[in-house]
mmCIF file of C-alpha atoms and ligand atoms in Angstrom:
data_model
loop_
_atom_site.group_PDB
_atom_site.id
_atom_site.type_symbol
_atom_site.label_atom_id
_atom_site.label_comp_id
_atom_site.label_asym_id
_atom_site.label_seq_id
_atom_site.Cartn_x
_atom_site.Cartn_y
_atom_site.Cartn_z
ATOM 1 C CA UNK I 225 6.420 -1.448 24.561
ATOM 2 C CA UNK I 226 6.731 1.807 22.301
ATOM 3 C CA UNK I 227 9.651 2.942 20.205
ATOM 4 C CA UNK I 228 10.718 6.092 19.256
ATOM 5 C CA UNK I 229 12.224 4.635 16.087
ATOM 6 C CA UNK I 230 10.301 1.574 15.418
ATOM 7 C CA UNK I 231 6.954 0.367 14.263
ATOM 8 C CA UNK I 232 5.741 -3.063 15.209
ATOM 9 C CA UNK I 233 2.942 -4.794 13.793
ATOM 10 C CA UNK I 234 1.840 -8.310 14.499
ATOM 11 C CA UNK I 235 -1.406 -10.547 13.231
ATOM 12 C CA UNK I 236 -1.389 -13.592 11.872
ATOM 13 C CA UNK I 237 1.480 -14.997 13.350
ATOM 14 C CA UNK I 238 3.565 -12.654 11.979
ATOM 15 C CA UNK I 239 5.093 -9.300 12.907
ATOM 16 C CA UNK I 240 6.746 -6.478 10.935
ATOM 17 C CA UNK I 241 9.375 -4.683 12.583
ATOM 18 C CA UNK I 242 9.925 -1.345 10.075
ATOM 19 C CA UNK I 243 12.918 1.000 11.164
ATOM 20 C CA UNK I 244 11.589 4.332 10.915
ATOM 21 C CA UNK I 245 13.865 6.889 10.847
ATOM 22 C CA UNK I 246 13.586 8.136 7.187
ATOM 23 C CA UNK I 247 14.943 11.990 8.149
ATOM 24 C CA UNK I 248 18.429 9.908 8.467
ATOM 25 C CA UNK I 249 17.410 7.199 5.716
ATOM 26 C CA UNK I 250 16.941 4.705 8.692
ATOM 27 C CA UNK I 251 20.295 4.938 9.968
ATOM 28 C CA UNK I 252 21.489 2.983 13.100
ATOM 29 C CA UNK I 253 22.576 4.908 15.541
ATOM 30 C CA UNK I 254 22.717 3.713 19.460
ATOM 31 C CA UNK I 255 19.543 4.601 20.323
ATOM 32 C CA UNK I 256 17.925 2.995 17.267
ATOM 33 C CA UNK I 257 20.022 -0.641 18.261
ATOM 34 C CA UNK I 258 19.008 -0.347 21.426
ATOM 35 C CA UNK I 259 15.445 -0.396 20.474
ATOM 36 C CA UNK I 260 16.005 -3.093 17.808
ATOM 37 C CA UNK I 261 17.407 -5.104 20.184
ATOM 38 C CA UNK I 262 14.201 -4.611 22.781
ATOM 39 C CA UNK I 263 12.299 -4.848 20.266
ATOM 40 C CA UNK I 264 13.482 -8.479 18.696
ATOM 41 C CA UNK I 265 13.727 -9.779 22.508
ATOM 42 C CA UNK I 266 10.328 -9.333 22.922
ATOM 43 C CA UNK I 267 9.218 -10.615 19.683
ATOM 44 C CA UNK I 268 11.275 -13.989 20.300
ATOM 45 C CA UNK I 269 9.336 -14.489 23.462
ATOM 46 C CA UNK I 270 6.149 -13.637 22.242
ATOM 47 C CA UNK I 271 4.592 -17.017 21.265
ATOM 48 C CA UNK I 272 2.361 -16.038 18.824
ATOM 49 C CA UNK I 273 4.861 -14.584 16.734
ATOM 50 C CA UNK I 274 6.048 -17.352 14.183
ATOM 51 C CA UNK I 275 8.001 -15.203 11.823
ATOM 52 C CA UNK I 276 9.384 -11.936 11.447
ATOM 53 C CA UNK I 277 9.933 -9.440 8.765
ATOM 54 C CA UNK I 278 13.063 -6.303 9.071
ATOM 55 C CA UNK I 279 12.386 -3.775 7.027
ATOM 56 C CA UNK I 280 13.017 0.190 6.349
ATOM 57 C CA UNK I 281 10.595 3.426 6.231
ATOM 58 C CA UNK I 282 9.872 4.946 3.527
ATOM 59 C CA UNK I 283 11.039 4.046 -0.586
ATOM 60 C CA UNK I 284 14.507 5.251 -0.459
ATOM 61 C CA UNK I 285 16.249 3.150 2.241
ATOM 62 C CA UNK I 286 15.931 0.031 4.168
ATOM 63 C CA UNK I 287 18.974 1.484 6.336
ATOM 64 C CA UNK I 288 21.541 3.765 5.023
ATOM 65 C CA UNK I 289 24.147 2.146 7.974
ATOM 66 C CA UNK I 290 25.353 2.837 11.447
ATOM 67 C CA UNK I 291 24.981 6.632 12.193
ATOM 68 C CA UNK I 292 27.864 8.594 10.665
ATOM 69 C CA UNK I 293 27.220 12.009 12.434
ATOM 70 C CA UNK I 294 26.931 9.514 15.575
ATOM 71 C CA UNK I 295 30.704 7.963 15.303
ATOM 72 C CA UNK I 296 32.304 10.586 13.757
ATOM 73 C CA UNK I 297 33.461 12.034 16.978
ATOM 74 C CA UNK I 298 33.731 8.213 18.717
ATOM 75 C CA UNK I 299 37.270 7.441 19.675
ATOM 76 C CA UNK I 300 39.013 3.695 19.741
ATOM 77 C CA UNK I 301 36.945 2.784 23.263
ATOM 78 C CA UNK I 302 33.630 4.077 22.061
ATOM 79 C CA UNK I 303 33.941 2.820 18.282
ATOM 80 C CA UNK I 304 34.651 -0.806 20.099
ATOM 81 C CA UNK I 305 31.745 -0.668 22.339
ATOM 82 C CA UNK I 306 29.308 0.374 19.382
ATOM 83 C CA UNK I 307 30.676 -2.317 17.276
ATOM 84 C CA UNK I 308 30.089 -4.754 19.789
ATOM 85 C CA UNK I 309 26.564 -3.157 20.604
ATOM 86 C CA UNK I 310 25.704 -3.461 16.745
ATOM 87 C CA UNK I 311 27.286 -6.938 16.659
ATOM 88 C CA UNK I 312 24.907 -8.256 19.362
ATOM 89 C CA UNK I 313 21.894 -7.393 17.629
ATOM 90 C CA UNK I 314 23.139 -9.142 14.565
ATOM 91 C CA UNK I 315 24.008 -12.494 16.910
ATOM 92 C CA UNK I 316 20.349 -11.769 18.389
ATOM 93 C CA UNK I 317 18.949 -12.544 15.200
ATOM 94 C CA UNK I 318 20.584 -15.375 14.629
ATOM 95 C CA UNK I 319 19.707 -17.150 18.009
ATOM 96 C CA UNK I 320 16.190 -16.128 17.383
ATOM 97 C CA UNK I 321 14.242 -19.292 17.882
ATOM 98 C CA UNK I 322 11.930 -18.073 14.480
ATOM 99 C CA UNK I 323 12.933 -17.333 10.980
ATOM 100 C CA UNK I 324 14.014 -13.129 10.338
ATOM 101 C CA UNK I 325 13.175 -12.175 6.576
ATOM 102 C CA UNK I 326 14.729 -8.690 5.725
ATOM 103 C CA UNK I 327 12.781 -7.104 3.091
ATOM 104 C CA UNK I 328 15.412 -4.424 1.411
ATOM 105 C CA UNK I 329 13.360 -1.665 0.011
ATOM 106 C CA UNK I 330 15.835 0.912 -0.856
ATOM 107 C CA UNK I 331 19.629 1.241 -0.023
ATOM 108 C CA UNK I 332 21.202 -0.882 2.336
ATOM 109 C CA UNK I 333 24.351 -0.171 3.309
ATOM 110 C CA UNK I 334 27.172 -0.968 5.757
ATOM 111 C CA UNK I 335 25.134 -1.364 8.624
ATOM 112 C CA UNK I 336 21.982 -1.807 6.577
ATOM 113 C CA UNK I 337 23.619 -4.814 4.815
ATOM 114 C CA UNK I 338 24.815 -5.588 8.474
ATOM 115 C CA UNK I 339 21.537 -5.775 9.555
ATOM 116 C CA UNK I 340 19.898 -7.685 6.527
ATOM 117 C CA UNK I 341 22.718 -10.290 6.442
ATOM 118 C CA UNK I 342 22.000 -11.153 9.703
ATOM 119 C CA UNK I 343 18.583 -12.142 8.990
ATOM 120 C CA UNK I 344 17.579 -15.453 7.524
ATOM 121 C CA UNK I 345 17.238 -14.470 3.731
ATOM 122 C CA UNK I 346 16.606 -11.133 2.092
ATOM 123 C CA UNK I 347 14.236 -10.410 -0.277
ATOM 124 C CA UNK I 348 14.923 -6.904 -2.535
ATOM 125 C CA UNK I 349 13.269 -4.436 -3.863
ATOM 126 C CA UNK I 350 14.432 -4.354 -8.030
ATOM 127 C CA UNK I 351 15.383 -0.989 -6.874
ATOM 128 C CA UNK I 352 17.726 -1.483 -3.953
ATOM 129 C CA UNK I 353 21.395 -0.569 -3.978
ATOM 130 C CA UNK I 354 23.585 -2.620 -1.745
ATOM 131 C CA UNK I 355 27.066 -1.851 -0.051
ATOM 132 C CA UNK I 356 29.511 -1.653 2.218
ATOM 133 C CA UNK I 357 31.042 1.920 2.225
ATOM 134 C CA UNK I 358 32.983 1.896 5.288
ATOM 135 C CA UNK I 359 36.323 2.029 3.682
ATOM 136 C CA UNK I 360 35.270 5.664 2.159
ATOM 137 C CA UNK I 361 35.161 6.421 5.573
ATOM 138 C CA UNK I 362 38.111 5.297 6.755
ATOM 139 C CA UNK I 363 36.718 1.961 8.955
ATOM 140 C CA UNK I 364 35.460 -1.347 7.595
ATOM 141 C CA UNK I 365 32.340 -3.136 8.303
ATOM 142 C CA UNK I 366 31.764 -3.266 12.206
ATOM 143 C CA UNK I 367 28.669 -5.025 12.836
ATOM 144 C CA UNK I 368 29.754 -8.439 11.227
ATOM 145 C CA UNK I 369 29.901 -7.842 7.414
ATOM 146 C CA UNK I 370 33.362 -9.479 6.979
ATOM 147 C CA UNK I 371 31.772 -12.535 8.923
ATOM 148 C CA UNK I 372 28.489 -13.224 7.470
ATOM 149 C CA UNK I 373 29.133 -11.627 4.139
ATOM 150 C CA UNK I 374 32.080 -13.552 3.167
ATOM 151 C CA UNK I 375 30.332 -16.702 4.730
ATOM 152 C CA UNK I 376 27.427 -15.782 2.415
ATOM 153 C CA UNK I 377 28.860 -15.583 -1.245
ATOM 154 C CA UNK I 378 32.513 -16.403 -0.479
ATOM 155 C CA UNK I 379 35.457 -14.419 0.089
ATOM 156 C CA UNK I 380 36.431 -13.182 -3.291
ATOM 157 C CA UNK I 381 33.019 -11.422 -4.279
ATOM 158 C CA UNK I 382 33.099 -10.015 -0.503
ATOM 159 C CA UNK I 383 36.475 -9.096 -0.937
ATOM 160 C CA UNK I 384 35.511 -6.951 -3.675
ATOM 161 C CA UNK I 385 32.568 -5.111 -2.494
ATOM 162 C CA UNK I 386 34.257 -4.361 1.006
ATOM 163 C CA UNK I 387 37.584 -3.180 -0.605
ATOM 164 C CA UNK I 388 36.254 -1.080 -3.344
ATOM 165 C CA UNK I 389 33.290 0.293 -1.232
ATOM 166 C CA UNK I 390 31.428 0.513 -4.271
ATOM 167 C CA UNK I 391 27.574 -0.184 -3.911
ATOM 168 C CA UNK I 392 26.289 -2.698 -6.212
ATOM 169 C CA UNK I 393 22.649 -2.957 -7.729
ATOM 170 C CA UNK I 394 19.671 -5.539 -6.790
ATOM 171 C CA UNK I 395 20.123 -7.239 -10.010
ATOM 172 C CA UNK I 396 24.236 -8.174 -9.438
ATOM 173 C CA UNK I 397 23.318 -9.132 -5.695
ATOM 174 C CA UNK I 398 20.622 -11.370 -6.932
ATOM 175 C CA UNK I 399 23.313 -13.029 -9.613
ATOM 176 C CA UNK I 400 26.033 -13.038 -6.264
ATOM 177 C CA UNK I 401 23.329 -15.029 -4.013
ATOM 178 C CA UNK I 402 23.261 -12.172 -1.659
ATOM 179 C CA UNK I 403 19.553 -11.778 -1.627
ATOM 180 C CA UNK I 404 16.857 -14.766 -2.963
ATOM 181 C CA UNK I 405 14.798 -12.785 -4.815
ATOM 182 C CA UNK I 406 13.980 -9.560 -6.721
ATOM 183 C CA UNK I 407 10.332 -8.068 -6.297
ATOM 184 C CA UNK I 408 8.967 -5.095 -8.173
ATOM 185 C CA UNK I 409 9.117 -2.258 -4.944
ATOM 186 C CA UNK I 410 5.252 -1.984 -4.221
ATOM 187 C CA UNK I 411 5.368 -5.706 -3.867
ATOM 188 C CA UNK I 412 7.995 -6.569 -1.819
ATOM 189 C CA UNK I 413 6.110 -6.699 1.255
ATOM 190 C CA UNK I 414 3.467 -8.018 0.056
ATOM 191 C CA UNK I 415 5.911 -10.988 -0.863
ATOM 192 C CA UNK I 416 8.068 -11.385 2.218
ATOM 193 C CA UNK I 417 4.754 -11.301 4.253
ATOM 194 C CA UNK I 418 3.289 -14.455 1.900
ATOM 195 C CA UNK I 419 6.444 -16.227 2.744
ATOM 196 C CA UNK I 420 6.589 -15.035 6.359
ATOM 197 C CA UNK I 421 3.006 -16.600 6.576
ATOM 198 C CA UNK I 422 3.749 -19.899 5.286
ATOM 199 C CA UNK I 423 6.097 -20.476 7.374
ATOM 200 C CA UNK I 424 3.775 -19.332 10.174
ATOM 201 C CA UNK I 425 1.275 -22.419 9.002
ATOM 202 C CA UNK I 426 3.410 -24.969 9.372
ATOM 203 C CA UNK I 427 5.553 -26.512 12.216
ATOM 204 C CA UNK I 428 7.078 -23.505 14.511
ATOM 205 C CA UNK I 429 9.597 -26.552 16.384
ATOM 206 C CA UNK I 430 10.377 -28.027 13.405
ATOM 207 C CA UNK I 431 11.320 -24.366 11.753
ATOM 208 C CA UNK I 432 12.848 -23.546 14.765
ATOM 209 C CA UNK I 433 15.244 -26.426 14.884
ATOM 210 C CA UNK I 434 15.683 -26.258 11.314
ATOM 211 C CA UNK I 435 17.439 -22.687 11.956
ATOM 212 C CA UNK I 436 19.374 -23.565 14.770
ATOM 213 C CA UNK I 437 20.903 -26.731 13.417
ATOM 214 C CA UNK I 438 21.466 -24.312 9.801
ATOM 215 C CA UNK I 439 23.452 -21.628 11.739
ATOM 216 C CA UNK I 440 25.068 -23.598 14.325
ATOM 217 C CA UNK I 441 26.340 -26.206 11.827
ATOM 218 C CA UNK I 442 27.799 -23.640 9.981
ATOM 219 C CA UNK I 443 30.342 -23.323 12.349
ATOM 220 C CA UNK I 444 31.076 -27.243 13.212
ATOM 221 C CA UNK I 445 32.886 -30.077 10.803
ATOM 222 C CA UNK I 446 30.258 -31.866 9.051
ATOM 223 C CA UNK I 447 30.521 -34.944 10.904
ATOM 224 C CA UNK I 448 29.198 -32.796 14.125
ATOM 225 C CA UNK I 449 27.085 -31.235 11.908
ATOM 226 C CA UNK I 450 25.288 -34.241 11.121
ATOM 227 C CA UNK I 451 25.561 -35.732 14.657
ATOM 228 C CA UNK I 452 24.029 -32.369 15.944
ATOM 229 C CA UNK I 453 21.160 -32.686 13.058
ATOM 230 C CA UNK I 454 20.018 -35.877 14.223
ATOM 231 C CA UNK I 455 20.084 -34.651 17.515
ATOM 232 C CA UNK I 456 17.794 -32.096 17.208
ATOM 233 C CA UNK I 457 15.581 -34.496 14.478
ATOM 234 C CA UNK I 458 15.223 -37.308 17.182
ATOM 235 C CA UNK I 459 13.622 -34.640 19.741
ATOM 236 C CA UNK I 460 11.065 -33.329 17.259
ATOM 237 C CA UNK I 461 9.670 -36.846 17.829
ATOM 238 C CA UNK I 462 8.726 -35.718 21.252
ATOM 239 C CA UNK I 463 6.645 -33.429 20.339
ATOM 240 C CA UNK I 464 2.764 -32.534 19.746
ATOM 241 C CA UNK I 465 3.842 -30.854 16.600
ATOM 242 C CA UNK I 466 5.161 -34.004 15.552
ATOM 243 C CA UNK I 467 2.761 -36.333 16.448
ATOM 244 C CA UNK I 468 -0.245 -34.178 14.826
ATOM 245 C CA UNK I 469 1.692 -33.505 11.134
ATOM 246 C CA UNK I 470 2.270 -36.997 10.594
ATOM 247 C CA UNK I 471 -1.187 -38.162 11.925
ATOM 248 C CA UNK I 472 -2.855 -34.963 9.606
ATOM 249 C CA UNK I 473 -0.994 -36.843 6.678
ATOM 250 C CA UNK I 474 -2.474 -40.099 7.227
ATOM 251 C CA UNK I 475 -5.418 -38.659 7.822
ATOM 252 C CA UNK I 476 -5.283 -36.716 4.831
ATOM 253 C CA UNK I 477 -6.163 -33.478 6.805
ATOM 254 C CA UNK I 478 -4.253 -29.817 7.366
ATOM 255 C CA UNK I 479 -2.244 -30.258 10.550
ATOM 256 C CA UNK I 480 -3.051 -28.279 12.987
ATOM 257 C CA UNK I 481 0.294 -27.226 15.085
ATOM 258 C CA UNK I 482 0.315 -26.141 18.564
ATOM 259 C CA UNK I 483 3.982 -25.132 18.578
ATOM 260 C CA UNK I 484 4.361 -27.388 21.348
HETATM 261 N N1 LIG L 545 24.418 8.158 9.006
HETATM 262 C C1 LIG L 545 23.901 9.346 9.351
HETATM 263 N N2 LIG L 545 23.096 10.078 8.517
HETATM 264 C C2 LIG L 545 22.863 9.562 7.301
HETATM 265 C C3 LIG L 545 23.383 8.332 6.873
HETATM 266 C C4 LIG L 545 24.185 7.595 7.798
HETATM 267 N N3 LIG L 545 24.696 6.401 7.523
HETATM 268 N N4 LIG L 545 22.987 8.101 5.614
HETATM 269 C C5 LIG L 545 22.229 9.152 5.259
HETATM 270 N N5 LIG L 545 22.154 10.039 6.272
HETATM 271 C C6 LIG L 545 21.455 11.311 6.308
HETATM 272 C C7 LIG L 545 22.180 12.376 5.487
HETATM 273 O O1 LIG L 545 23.221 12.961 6.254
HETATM 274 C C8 LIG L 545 21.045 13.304 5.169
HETATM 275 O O2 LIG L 545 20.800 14.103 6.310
HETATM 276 P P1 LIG L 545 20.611 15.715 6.152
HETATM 277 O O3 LIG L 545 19.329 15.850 5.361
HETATM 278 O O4 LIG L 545 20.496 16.191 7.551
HETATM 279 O O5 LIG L 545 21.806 16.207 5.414
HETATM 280 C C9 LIG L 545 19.847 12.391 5.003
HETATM 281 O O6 LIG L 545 20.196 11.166 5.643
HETATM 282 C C10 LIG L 545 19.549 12.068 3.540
HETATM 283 O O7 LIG L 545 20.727 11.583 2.934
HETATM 284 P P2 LIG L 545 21.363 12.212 1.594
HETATM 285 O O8 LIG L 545 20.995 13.636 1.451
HETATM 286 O O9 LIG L 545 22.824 11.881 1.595
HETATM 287 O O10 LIG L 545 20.575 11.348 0.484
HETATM 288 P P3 LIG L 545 21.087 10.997 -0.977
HETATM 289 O O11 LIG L 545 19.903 10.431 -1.675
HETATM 290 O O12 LIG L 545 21.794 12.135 -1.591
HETATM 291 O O13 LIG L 545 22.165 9.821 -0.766
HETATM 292 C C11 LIG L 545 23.033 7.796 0.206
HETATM 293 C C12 LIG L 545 21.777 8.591 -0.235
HETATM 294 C C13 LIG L 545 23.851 7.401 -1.018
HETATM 295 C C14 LIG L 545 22.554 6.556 0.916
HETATM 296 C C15 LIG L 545 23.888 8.696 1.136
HETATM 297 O O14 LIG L 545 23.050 9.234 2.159
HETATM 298 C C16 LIG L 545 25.026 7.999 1.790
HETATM 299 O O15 LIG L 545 26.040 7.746 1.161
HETATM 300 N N6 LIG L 545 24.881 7.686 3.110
HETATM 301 C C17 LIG L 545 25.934 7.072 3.871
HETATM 302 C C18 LIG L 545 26.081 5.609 3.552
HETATM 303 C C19 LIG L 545 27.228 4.996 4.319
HETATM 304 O O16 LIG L 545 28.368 5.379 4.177
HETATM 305 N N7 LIG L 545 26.926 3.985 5.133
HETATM 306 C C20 LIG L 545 27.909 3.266 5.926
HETATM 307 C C21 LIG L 545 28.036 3.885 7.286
HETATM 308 S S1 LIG L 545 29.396 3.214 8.201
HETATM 309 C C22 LIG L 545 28.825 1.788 8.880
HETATM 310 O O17 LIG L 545 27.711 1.350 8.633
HETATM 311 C C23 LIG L 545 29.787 1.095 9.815
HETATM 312 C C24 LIG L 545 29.440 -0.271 10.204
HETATM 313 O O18 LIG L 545 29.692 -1.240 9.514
HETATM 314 C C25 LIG L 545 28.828 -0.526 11.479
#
């Protein structure tokens, strides 16, 4: 499918999905979610993609937010309904059966941190600037940043970026656990694509599972957590993926996985 908005390559088992709007540094407006959200659809289903990689056009921004010239003029109804519209591409990413690496190459704010929150971990440029400005605009984060932020480094260092609206540099978010690492700008992708192809070399269930039983157990006690762990550990053993890691080990060969 093509995208006004959105470049997609894939080899290798792994695709790049770059926002590319740079005119409005990236910005999300409907049309641009829409596509996202076509766009990640399709890569879920699309089994020779193992892992994917968010990032922005351009050195300035990975995505300056959701559009401001876009909501400006939105009343209560509308600014609901684009909330919700932004919030479902967040939850898309998280049900994604395959790991989502944001690479942040350049400001991401409100909905840019939106978006890269959502993914699985971020990697940043040493030059990005992170932040949620919505209170300078009157609103607060709309696309899940109280959720996943606050879940993320805790409430008190959320509490402060989303109340003071202040942007904060790659150095502080690395120090706050927001991203996992720092990488010089002209090697970030080069990075998050080494990372996003190890992960496509080894075990696509056993990732997959891995992610769901991470972000679902989030949200149970840890008692279910655990009992929904083993769960998802005893079917693994059902698997071809299973059966042909632990017989490469004995073997003392590199598995070869069949995702199945
Ligand atoms: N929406 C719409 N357009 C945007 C935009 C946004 N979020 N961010 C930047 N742009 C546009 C600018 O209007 C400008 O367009 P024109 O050339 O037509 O004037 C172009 O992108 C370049 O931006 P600047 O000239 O402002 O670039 P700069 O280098 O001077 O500043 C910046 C960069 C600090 C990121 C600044 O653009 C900025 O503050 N942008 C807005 C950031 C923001 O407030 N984001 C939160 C939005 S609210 C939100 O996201 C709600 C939610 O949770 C869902």
């Amino acid at each position: 499918m093509e995208f006004k908005n959105l470049i997609i390559e894939a080899a290798h088992g792994v695709a790049v999905l770059t926002i590319n709007s740079p005119k409005t540094l990236n910005a999300l407006n409907s049309e641009v979610l829409g596509e996202i959200e076509c766009a990640l659809f399709e890569l879920n289903l699309d089994e020779a993609v193992k892992a994917v990689i968010v990032t922005g056009a351009g050195d300035k921004a990975f995505v300056a937010g959701a559009d401001i010239k876009e909501m400006a003029s939105m009343n209560a109804y509308q600014g609901h309904q684009f909330g919700l519209k932004g919030q479902r591409v967040m939850m898309l990413i998280e049900k994604m059966t395959k790991p989502v690496i944001a690479a942040v190459n350049g400001y991401a704010l409100g909905g840019g941190l939106e978006l890269a929150l959502a993914c699985d971990f971020i990697y940043a440029s040493s030059k990005a600037k992170l932040g949620f400005p919505e209170v300078t605009l009157g609103i607060m984060p709309g696309f899940g940043g109280t959720q996943n932020l606050a879940r993320l480094i805790g409430p008190n260092r959320a509490n402060e970026l989303i109340f003071t609206g202040k942007m904060i540099d790659a150095e502080k978010a690395l120090a706050w656990g927001l991203v996992n690492e720092l990488v010089a700008p002209e090697e970030l992708m080069a990075k998050a694509r080494e990372t996003a192809a190890a992960i496509a070399g080894v075990g696509t269930l056993g990732v997959s599972y891995a992610k769901n039983a991470i972000a679902n157990g989030l949200n149970m006690t840890k008692e279910d957590g655990f009992r929904y762990e083993a769960s998802l550990f005893g079917v693994l053993f059902a698997t071809e993926d299973q059966k042909e890691g632990m017989a490469a080990f004995v073997d003392k060969r590199k598995a070869a996985f069949s995702g199945k």
